[in-house]
CSV table of C-alpha atoms and ligand atoms in Angstrom, one decimal:
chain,number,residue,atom,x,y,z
A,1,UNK,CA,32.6,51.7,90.2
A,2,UNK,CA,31.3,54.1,92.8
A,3,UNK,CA,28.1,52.9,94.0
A,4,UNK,CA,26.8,55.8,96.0
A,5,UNK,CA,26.4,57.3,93.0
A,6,UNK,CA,24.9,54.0,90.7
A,7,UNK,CA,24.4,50.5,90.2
A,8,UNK,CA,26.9,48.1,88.5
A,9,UNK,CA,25.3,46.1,85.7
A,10,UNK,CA,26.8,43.0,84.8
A,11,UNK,CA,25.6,41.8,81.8
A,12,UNK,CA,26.5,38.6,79.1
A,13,UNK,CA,26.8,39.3,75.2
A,14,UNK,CA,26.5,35.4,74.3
A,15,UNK,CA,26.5,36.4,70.5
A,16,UNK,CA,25.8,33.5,68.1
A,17,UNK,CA,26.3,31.0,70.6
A,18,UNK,CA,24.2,28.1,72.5
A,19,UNK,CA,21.0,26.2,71.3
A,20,UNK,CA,18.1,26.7,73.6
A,21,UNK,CA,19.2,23.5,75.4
A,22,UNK,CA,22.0,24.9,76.5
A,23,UNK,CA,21.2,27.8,76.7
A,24,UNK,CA,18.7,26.8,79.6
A,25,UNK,CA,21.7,24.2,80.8
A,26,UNK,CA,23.8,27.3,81.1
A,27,UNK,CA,22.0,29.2,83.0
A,28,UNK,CA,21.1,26.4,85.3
A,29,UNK,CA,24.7,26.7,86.1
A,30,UNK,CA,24.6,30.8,86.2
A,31,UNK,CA,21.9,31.0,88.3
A,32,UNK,CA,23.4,29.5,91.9
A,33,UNK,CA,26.7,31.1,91.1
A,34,UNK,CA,25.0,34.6,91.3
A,35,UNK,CA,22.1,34.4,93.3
A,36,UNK,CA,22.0,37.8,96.1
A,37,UNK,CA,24.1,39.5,93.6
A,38,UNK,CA,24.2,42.9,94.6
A,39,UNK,CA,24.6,44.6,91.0
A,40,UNK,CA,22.5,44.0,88.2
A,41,UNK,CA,23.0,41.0,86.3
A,42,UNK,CA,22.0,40.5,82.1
A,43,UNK,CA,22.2,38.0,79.8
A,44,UNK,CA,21.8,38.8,76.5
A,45,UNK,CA,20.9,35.8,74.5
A,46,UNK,CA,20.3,34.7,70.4
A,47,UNK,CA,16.8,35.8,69.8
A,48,UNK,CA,15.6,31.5,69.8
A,49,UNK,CA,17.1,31.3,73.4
A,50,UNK,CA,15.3,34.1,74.6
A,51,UNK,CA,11.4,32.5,75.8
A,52,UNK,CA,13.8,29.4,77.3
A,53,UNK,CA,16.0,32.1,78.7
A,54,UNK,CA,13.0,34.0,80.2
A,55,UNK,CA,11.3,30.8,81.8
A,56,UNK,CA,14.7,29.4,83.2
A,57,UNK,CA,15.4,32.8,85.0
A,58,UNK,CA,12.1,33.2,86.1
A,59,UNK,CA,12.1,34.5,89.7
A,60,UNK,CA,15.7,34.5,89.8
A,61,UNK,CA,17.9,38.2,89.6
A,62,UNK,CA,19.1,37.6,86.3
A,63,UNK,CA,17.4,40.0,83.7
A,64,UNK,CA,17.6,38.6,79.8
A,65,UNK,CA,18.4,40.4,77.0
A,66,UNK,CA,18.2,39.9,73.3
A,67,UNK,CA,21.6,41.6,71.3
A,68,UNK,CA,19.4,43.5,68.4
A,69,UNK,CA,16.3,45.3,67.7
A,70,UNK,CA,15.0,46.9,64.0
A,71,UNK,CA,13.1,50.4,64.5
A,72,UNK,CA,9.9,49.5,63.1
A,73,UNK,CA,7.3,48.1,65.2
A,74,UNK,CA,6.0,45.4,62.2
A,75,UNK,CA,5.7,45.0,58.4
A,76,UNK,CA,7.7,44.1,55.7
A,77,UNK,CA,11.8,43.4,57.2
A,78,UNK,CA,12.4,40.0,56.4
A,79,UNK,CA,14.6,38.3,59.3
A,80,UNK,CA,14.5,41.1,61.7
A,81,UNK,CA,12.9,41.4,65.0
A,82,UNK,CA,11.2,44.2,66.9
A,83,UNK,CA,11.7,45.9,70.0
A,84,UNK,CA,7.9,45.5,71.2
A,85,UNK,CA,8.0,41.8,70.2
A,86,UNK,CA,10.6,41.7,72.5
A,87,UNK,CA,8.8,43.1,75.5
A,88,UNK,CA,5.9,41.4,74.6
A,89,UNK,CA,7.5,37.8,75.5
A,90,UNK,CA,9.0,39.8,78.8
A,91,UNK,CA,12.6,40.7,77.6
A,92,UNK,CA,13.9,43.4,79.6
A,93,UNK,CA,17.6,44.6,78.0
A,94,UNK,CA,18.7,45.1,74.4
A,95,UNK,CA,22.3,45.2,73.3
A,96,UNK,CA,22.1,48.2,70.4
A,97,UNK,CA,25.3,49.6,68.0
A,98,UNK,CA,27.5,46.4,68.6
A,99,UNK,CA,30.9,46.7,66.7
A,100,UNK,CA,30.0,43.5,65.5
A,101,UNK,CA,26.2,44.9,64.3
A,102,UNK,CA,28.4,47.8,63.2
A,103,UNK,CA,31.2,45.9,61.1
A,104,UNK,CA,29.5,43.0,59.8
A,105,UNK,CA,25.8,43.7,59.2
A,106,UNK,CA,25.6,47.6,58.3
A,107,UNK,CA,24.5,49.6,61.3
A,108,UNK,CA,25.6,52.6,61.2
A,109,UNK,CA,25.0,55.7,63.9
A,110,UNK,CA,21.9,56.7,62.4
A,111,UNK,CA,20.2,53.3,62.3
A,112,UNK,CA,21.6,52.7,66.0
A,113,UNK,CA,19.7,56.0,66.8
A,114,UNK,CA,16.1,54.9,65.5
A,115,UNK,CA,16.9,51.4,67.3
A,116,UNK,CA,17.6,53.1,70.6
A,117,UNK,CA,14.3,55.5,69.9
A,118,UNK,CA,12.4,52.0,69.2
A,119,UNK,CA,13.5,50.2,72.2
A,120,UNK,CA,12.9,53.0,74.4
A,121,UNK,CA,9.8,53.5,73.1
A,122,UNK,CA,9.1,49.8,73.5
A,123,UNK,CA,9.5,49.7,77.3
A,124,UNK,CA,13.3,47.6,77.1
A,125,UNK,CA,16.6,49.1,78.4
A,126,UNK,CA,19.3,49.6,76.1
A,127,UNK,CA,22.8,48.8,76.2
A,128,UNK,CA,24.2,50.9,74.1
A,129,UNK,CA,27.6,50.1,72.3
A,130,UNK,CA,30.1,52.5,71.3
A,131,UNK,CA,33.6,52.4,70.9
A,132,UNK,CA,36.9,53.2,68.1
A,133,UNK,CA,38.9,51.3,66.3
A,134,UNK,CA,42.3,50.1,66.6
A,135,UNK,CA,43.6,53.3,63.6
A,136,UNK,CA,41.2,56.3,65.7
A,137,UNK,CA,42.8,55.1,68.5
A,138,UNK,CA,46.0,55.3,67.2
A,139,UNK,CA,45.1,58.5,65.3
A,140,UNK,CA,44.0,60.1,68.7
A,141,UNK,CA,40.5,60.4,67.9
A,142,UNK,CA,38.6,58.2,70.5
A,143,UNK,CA,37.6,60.7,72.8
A,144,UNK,CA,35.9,62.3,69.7
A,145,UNK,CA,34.2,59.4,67.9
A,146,UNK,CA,32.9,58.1,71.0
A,147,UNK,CA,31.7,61.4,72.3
A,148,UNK,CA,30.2,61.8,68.6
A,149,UNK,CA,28.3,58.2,68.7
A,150,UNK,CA,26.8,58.7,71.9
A,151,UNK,CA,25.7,62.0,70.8
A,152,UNK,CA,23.9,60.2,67.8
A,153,UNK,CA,22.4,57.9,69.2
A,154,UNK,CA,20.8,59.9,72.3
A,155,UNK,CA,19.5,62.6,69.6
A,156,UNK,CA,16.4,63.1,71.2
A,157,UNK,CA,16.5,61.1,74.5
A,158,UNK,CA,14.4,62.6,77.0
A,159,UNK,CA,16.0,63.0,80.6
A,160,UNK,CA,13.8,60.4,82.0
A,161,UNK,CA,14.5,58.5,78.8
A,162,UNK,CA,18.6,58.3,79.7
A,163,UNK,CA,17.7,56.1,83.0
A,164,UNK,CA,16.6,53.2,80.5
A,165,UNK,CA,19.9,53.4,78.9
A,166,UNK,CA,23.6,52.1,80.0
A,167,UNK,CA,26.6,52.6,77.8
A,168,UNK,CA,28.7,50.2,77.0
A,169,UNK,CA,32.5,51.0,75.6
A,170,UNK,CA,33.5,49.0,73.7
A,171,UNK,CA,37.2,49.2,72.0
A,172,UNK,CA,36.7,47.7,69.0
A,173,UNK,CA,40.3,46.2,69.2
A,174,UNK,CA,39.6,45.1,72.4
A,175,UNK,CA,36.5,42.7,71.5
A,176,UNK,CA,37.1,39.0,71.4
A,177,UNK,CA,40.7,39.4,70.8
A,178,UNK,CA,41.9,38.8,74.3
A,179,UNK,CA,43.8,42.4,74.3
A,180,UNK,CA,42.2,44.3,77.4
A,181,UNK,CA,42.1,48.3,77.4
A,182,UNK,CA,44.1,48.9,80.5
A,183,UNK,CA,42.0,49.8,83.7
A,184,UNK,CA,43.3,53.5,83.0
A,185,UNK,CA,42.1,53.4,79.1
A,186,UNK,CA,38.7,52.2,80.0
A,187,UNK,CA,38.6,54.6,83.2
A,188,UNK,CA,39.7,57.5,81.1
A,189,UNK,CA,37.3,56.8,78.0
A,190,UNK,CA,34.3,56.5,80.3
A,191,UNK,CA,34.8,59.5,82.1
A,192,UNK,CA,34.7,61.1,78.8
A,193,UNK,CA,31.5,59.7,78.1
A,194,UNK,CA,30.3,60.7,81.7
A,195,UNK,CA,31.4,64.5,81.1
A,196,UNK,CA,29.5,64.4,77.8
A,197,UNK,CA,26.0,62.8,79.4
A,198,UNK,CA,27.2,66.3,82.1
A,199,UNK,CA,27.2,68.7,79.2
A,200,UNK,CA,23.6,67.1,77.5
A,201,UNK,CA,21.8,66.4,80.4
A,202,UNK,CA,23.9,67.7,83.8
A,203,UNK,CA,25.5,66.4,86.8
A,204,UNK,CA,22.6,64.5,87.9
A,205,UNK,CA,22.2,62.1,84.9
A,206,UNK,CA,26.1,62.0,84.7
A,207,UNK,CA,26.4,60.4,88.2
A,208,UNK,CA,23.7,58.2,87.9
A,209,UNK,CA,24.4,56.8,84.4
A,210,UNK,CA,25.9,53.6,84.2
A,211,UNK,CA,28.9,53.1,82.0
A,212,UNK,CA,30.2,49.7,81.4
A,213,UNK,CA,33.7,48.6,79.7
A,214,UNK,CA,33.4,45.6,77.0
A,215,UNK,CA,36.6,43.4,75.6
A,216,UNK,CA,37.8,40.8,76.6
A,217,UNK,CA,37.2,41.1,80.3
A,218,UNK,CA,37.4,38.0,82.1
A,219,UNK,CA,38.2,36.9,85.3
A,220,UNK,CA,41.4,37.7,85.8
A,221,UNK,CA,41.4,41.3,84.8
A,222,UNK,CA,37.5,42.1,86.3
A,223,UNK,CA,38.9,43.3,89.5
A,224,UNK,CA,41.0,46.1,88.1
A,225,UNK,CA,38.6,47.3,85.8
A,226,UNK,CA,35.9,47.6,87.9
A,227,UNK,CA,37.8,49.1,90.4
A,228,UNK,CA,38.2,52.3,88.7
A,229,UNK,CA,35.4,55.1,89.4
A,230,UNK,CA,33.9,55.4,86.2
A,231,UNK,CA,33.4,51.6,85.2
A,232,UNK,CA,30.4,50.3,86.1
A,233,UNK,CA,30.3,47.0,85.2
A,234,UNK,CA,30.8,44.8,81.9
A,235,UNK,CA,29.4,43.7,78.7
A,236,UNK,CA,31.2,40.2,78.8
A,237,UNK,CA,31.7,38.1,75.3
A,238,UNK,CA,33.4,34.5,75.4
A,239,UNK,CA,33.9,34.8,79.4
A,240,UNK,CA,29.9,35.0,79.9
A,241,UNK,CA,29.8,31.3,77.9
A,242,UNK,CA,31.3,29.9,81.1
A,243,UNK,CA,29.5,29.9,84.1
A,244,UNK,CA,32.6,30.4,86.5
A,245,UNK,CA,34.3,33.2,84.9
A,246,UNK,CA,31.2,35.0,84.8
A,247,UNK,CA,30.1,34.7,88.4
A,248,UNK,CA,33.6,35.9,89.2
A,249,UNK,CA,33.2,38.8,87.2
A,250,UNK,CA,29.9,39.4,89.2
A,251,UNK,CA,31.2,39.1,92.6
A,252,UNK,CA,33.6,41.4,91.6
A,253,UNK,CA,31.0,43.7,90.6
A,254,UNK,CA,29.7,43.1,93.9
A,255,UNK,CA,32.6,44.4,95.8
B,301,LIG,P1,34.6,39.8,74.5
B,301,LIG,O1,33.3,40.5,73.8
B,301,LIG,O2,34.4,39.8,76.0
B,301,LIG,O3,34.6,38.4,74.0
B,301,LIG,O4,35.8,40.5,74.0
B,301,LIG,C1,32.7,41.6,74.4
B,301,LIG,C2,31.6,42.1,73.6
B,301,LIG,O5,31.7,41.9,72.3
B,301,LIG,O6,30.6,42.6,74.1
């Protein structure tokens, strides 16, 4: 982290986990754990959590997040959601381009791209997800598919639009699999991504944007992560499910 230059956000990816019961028990638990917080802290709950979500946070610094958006605003998309019926109940963040959205249910760069364009159109922040495989890492390719699917999906992204938006690498070998990229990994993999958002938009929007590291952080490992200059906080899977791991990850984020 290095924040002269910009904020750490911390933020939960619950995935397909808790009913809205416990989804309000939970963050019952959350919200004296991180309470004066001084980075940003998300959760980013299933779409029947959010409106309990919302009311149990309610004057509280946790912001609340749904994990998926489609493009269109309304109309015929049978199961999907939009991004302004998410800011209409008062959602703030959206998780867009997870490997698991990526992997499991079809979306590809170009459908992350008019996402992104929809939330930001919407009025949400995005959390955008990118990240390589266990093979392109291997092959030596991250630095290239990363840089290319951050370069899709901000096709058209004003200046002003990038301060809405905080990247989330994600190693796709990394997610839910308990294997951590080494601090120096993650460090060297956002840096890359920093040096890109340099050569689209310049040195201003590079220092200011926030790059987070995803998989598999937990307590245990937060510390190191965060301490390296170009990771700016999490996107935290199974450790955001448990109130104590996560808070740890935030006061680490508040060092
Ligand atoms: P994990 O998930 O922390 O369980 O690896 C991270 C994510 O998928 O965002």
């Amino acid at each position: 982290m290095n924040k002269n230059l910009r904020p750490a956000v911390v933020a939960g990816n619950w995935k397909m986990n808790k009913t809205p019961d416990e989804a309000k028990a939970l963050l019952g638990e959350i919200i004296p754990l991180v309470k004066g917080a001084d980075c940003e802290v998300v959760a980013c709950v299933p779409f029947v959590d959010l409106l309990v979500a919302l009311e149990a946070t309610k004057g509280t610094n946790i912001k609340i997040g749904a994990q998926n958006c489609h493009w269109e605003k309304s109309g015929a998309f049978t199961g999907e959601v939009s991004a302004e019926m998410l800011k209409a109940i008062g959602v703030d963040y959206v998780i867009i381009g997870h490997s698991e959205r990526r992997t499991l249910f079809g979306d590809n760069d170009l459908t992350v791209r008019k996402r992104t364009r929809a939330a930001l159109d919407a009025g949400l922040k995005v959390i955008l997800c990118v990240g390589e495989y266990l093979e392109q890492r291997e092959q030596g390719i991250t630095t290239e598919i990363v840089r290319l699917q951050t370069k899709i999906a901000l096709l058209g992204v004003s200046a002003e639009e990038l301060k809405n938006i905080v990247i989330a690498y994600e190693p796709v070998w990394a997610i839910g699999t308990g294997k951590t990229a080494t601090a120096a990994q993650a460090n060297e993999v956002n840096a890359a991504i920093r040096e890109l958002i340099g050569e689209l938009y310049g040195k201003a929007a590079a220092d200011a944007i926030v790059i987070q590291y995803g998989g598999s952080m937990n307590a245990a490992n937060a510390e190191e992560l965060l301490s390296q200059p170009d990771v700016d906080g999490g996107l935290i899977g199974g450790a955001s499910l448990k109130a104590k791991d996560f808070s740890v990850i935030v006061s680490e984020a508040n060092a």
